[in-house]
Amino acid sequence: MSFTSLFMAEEETRDKEEIKQELDDLEFQMFRMKENMKEIAKKWQVIGIDQTKDDNWVVVYTNYDNNSCKIMLNDCESAYRGQWDFSIQATYKKDDTIFIGDIKGPENKGYGSICMNYLKEVAKDQNIHCITGDIAKRDWDHVDRLVHFYEKHDFQVEIDKETKSGEIVWQPN
């Protein structure tokens, strides 16, 4: 057998093993998603299923009343144990505005983008004309990441470097 044939055979075997592993991972995530959705739906309103930038499946859910709106996410790699993996916490203001109070959870997993897209959908569904928020002094150690995130999601971002503060505004097209 030539070196090229041996290399091709190893590549084909490796590809089959990788594909089998990917299918096993997907099957596990689908099982976990089914179980997580059952548990989440007992307490929250499930509003979507989505996939992260790393192709992990997530369940997106919410609770909202006249005062607050919370968009939460649970990754299907692990079991839902009554606690979200990521959330955007917001409040309704009198002028048909949603004010983002806090974003909590791990960074660089794509969770924030997924939750922000769902928050914008909730705003549109509820005829909310504006999403706003503040960038506070406590956020200053990661302000560049925040500015990038909000601009990526079509927010207008104003930063005051002297006071280490800022404001964000999103309005649907």
mmCIF file of C-alpha atoms in Angstrom:
data_model
loop_
_atom_site.group_PDB
_atom_site.id
_atom_site.type_symbol
_atom_site.label_atom_id
_atom_site.label_comp_id
_atom_site.label_asym_id
_atom_site.label_seq_id
_atom_site.Cartn_x
_atom_site.Cartn_y
_atom_site.Cartn_z
ATOM 1 C CA MET A 1 0.000 0.000 0.000
ATOM 2 C CA SER A 2 1.375 3.412 -0.947
ATOM 3 C CA PHE A 3 1.831 6.255 1.521
ATOM 4 C CA THR A 4 -0.983 8.199 -0.195
ATOM 5 C CA SER A 5 -3.386 5.254 0.062
ATOM 6 C CA LEU A 6 -2.495 4.733 3.717
ATOM 7 C CA PHE A 7 -2.996 8.437 4.454
ATOM 8 C CA MET A 8 -6.367 8.441 2.648
ATOM 9 C CA ALA A 9 -7.499 5.340 4.581
ATOM 10 C CA GLU A 10 -6.515 6.969 7.903
ATOM 11 C CA GLU A 11 -8.349 10.180 6.928
ATOM 12 C CA GLU A 12 -11.492 8.235 5.974
ATOM 13 C CA THR A 13 -11.418 6.292 9.263
ATOM 14 C CA ARG A 14 -10.831 9.441 11.274
ATOM 15 C CA ASP A 15 -13.640 11.226 9.467
ATOM 16 C CA LYS A 16 -16.024 8.346 10.212
ATOM 17 C CA GLU A 17 -15.027 8.389 13.869
ATOM 18 C CA GLU A 18 -15.468 12.167 14.045
ATOM 19 C CA ILE A 19 -18.870 11.915 12.372
ATOM 20 C CA LYS A 20 -19.951 9.180 14.770
ATOM 21 C CA GLN A 21 -18.818 11.305 17.728
ATOM 22 C CA GLU A 22 -20.712 14.325 16.376
ATOM 23 C CA LEU A 23 -23.851 12.214 15.937
ATOM 24 C CA ASP A 24 -23.507 10.807 19.463
ATOM 25 C CA ASP A 25 -23.102 14.348 20.838
ATOM 26 C CA LEU A 26 -26.126 15.550 18.880
ATOM 27 C CA GLU A 27 -28.239 12.619 20.053
ATOM 28 C CA PHE A 28 -27.272 13.341 23.660
ATOM 29 C CA GLN A 29 -28.097 17.042 23.275
ATOM 30 C CA MET A 30 -31.502 16.201 21.754
ATOM 31 C CA PHE A 31 -32.276 13.890 24.682
ATOM 32 C CA ARG A 32 -31.142 16.565 27.144
ATOM 33 C CA MET A 33 -33.178 19.211 25.286
ATOM 34 C CA LYS A 34 -36.337 17.128 25.616
ATOM 35 C CA GLU A 35 -35.770 16.612 29.336
ATOM 36 C CA ASN A 36 -34.772 20.243 29.943
ATOM 37 C CA MET A 37 -37.806 21.582 28.083
ATOM 38 C CA LYS A 38 -40.139 19.470 30.226
ATOM 39 C CA GLU A 39 -38.630 20.887 33.410
ATOM 40 C CA ILE A 40 -38.296 24.475 32.190
ATOM 41 C CA ALA A 41 -41.879 24.585 30.873
ATOM 42 C CA LYS A 42 -43.206 23.749 34.355
ATOM 43 C CA LYS A 43 -42.114 27.186 35.574
ATOM 44 C CA TRP A 44 -41.263 29.383 32.575
ATOM 45 C CA GLN A 45 -42.530 30.195 29.095
ATOM 46 C CA VAL A 46 -40.303 28.502 26.499
ATOM 47 C CA ILE A 47 -39.895 30.909 23.576
ATOM 48 C CA GLY A 48 -37.338 29.138 21.445
ATOM 49 C CA ILE A 49 -34.682 26.601 20.718
ATOM 50 C CA ASP A 50 -31.478 27.826 19.156
ATOM 51 C CA GLN A 51 -27.930 26.850 18.362
ATOM 52 C CA THR A 52 -24.774 28.584 19.607
ATOM 53 C CA LYS A 53 -21.799 29.515 17.468
ATOM 54 C CA ASP A 54 -20.235 26.221 18.656
ATOM 55 C CA ASP A 55 -23.303 24.268 17.438
ATOM 56 C CA ASN A 56 -24.585 23.529 20.937
ATOM 57 C CA TRP A 57 -28.355 23.496 21.324
ATOM 58 C CA VAL A 58 -30.012 25.767 23.886
ATOM 59 C CA VAL A 59 -33.509 26.300 25.237
ATOM 60 C CA VAL A 60 -34.561 29.953 25.523
ATOM 61 C CA TYR A 61 -37.286 30.907 27.964
ATOM 62 C CA THR A 62 -38.770 33.930 29.633
ATOM 63 C CA ASN A 63 -40.968 35.321 32.290
ATOM 64 C CA TYR A 64 -42.442 38.743 32.067
ATOM 65 C CA ASP A 65 -45.086 40.726 33.854
ATOM 66 C CA ASN A 66 -46.022 44.403 33.777
ATOM 67 C CA ASN A 67 -42.732 45.387 35.412
ATOM 68 C CA SER A 68 -39.956 43.072 34.242
ATOM 69 C CA CYS A 69 -38.803 40.894 31.394
ATOM 70 C CA LYS A 70 -36.141 38.254 31.791
ATOM 71 C CA ILE A 71 -34.748 36.251 28.863
ATOM 72 C CA MET A 72 -32.969 33.108 30.042
ATOM 73 C CA LEU A 73 -31.077 30.328 28.341
ATOM 74 C CA ASN A 74 -30.140 26.784 29.282
ATOM 75 C CA ASP A 75 -27.467 24.861 27.386
ATOM 76 C CA CYS A 76 -28.460 21.314 26.426
ATOM 77 C CA GLU A 77 -25.029 19.932 27.269
ATOM 78 C CA SER A 78 -26.093 19.719 30.907
ATOM 79 C CA ALA A 79 -29.276 19.025 32.818
ATOM 80 C CA TYR A 80 -31.535 21.887 33.854
ATOM 81 C CA ARG A 81 -31.345 22.129 37.640
ATOM 82 C CA GLY A 82 -33.647 25.091 38.196
ATOM 83 C CA GLN A 83 -31.004 27.675 37.291
ATOM 84 C CA TRP A 84 -30.367 29.396 33.962
ATOM 85 C CA ASP A 85 -26.968 29.352 32.258
ATOM 86 C CA PHE A 86 -27.364 32.910 30.936
ATOM 87 C CA SER A 87 -29.871 35.743 31.300
ATOM 88 C CA ILE A 88 -30.734 39.272 30.279
ATOM 89 C CA GLN A 89 -32.674 41.006 33.033
ATOM 90 C CA ALA A 90 -34.753 44.004 32.010
ATOM 91 C CA THR A 91 -37.608 46.197 33.193
ATOM 92 C CA TYR A 92 -40.466 47.893 31.383
ATOM 93 C CA LYS A 93 -40.507 51.686 31.472
ATOM 94 C CA LYS A 94 -43.648 53.785 31.083
ATOM 95 C CA ASP A 95 -42.734 55.114 27.650
ATOM 96 C CA ASP A 96 -42.927 51.752 25.832
ATOM 97 C CA THR A 97 -39.270 51.063 26.524
ATOM 98 C CA ILE A 98 -37.438 48.013 27.837
ATOM 99 C CA PHE A 99 -34.451 48.920 30.022
ATOM 100 C CA ILE A 100 -31.670 46.311 30.264
ATOM 101 C CA GLY A 101 -30.566 46.175 33.887
ATOM 102 C CA ASP A 102 -28.049 43.352 33.739
ATOM 103 C CA ILE A 103 -26.613 40.623 31.557
ATOM 104 C CA LYS A 104 -25.327 37.610 33.456
ATOM 105 C CA GLY A 105 -23.495 34.489 32.380
ATOM 106 C CA PRO A 106 -20.344 33.262 30.696
ATOM 107 C CA GLU A 107 -18.871 35.230 27.811
ATOM 108 C CA ASN A 108 -17.828 34.165 24.314
ATOM 109 C CA LYS A 109 -20.282 31.275 24.000
ATOM 110 C CA GLY A 110 -22.857 33.088 21.850
ATOM 111 C CA TYR A 111 -25.434 33.068 24.662
ATOM 112 C CA GLY A 112 -25.658 36.867 24.783
ATOM 113 C CA SER A 113 -26.402 37.142 21.070
ATOM 114 C CA ILE A 114 -29.096 34.502 21.268
ATOM 115 C CA CYS A 115 -30.762 36.144 24.284
ATOM 116 C CA MET A 116 -30.497 39.627 22.743
ATOM 117 C CA ASN A 117 -32.185 38.445 19.552
ATOM 118 C CA TYR A 118 -35.043 36.999 21.599
ATOM 119 C CA LEU A 119 -35.322 40.172 23.700
ATOM 120 C CA LYS A 120 -35.672 42.185 20.490
ATOM 121 C CA GLU A 121 -38.365 39.757 19.283
ATOM 122 C CA VAL A 122 -40.261 40.137 22.580
ATOM 123 C CA ALA A 123 -40.039 43.921 22.177
ATOM 124 C CA LYS A 124 -41.445 43.763 18.633
ATOM 125 C CA ASP A 125 -44.205 41.342 19.672
ATOM 126 C CA GLN A 126 -45.231 43.679 22.504
ATOM 127 C CA ASN A 127 -45.046 46.792 20.315
ATOM 128 C CA ILE A 128 -42.157 48.155 22.389
ATOM 129 C CA HIS A 129 -40.396 50.886 20.434
ATOM 130 C CA CYS A 130 -37.072 51.057 22.216
ATOM 131 C CA ILE A 131 -34.573 49.008 24.243
ATOM 132 C CA THR A 132 -32.172 51.040 26.366
ATOM 133 C CA GLY A 133 -29.533 50.461 29.003
ATOM 134 C CA ASP A 134 -26.576 51.934 30.793
ATOM 135 C CA ILE A 135 -22.922 51.075 30.775
ATOM 136 C CA ALA A 136 -21.792 51.625 34.350
ATOM 137 C CA LYS A 137 -18.414 52.180 35.964
ATOM 138 C CA ARG A 138 -18.454 48.532 37.147
ATOM 139 C CA ASP A 139 -18.496 47.505 33.441
ATOM 140 C CA TRP A 140 -15.428 49.537 32.547
ATOM 141 C CA ASP A 141 -12.964 46.633 32.708
ATOM 142 C CA HIS A 142 -14.781 45.084 29.728
ATOM 143 C CA VAL A 143 -16.255 48.176 28.052
ATOM 144 C CA ASP A 144 -14.679 47.424 24.646
ATOM 145 C CA ARG A 145 -16.353 43.995 24.599
ATOM 146 C CA LEU A 146 -19.702 45.573 25.576
ATOM 147 C CA VAL A 147 -19.465 48.245 22.888
ATOM 148 C CA HIS A 148 -18.673 45.580 20.285
ATOM 149 C CA PHE A 149 -21.580 43.409 21.481
ATOM 150 C CA TYR A 150 -24.159 46.210 21.442
ATOM 151 C CA GLU A 151 -23.002 47.610 18.095
ATOM 152 C CA LYS A 152 -23.155 44.111 16.617
ATOM 153 C CA HIS A 153 -26.825 44.063 17.663
ATOM 154 C CA ASP A 154 -27.577 47.456 16.066
ATOM 155 C CA PHE A 155 -27.591 49.516 19.255
ATOM 156 C CA GLN A 156 -26.443 53.120 19.270
ATOM 157 C CA VAL A 157 -23.705 53.319 21.906
ATOM 158 C CA GLU A 158 -22.520 56.506 23.581
ATOM 159 C CA ILE A 159 -19.519 56.332 25.915
ATOM 160 C CA ASP A 160 -18.205 59.005 28.258
ATOM 161 C CA LYS A 161 -14.632 58.043 29.067
ATOM 162 C CA GLU A 162 -14.255 60.750 31.712
ATOM 163 C CA THR A 163 -17.131 59.509 33.866
ATOM 164 C CA LYS A 164 -16.679 55.885 32.797
ATOM 165 C CA SER A 165 -20.317 55.580 31.817
ATOM 166 C CA GLY A 166 -22.434 55.168 28.747
ATOM 167 C CA GLU A 167 -25.861 54.586 27.262
ATOM 168 C CA ILE A 168 -27.225 52.171 24.706
ATOM 169 C CA VAL A 169 -30.350 52.506 22.553
ATOM 170 C CA TRP A 170 -31.980 50.119 20.075
ATOM 171 C CA GLN A 171 -35.005 50.913 17.959
ATOM 172 C CA PRO A 172 -36.514 48.524 15.426
ATOM 173 C CA ASN A 173 -36.273 49.477 11.762
#
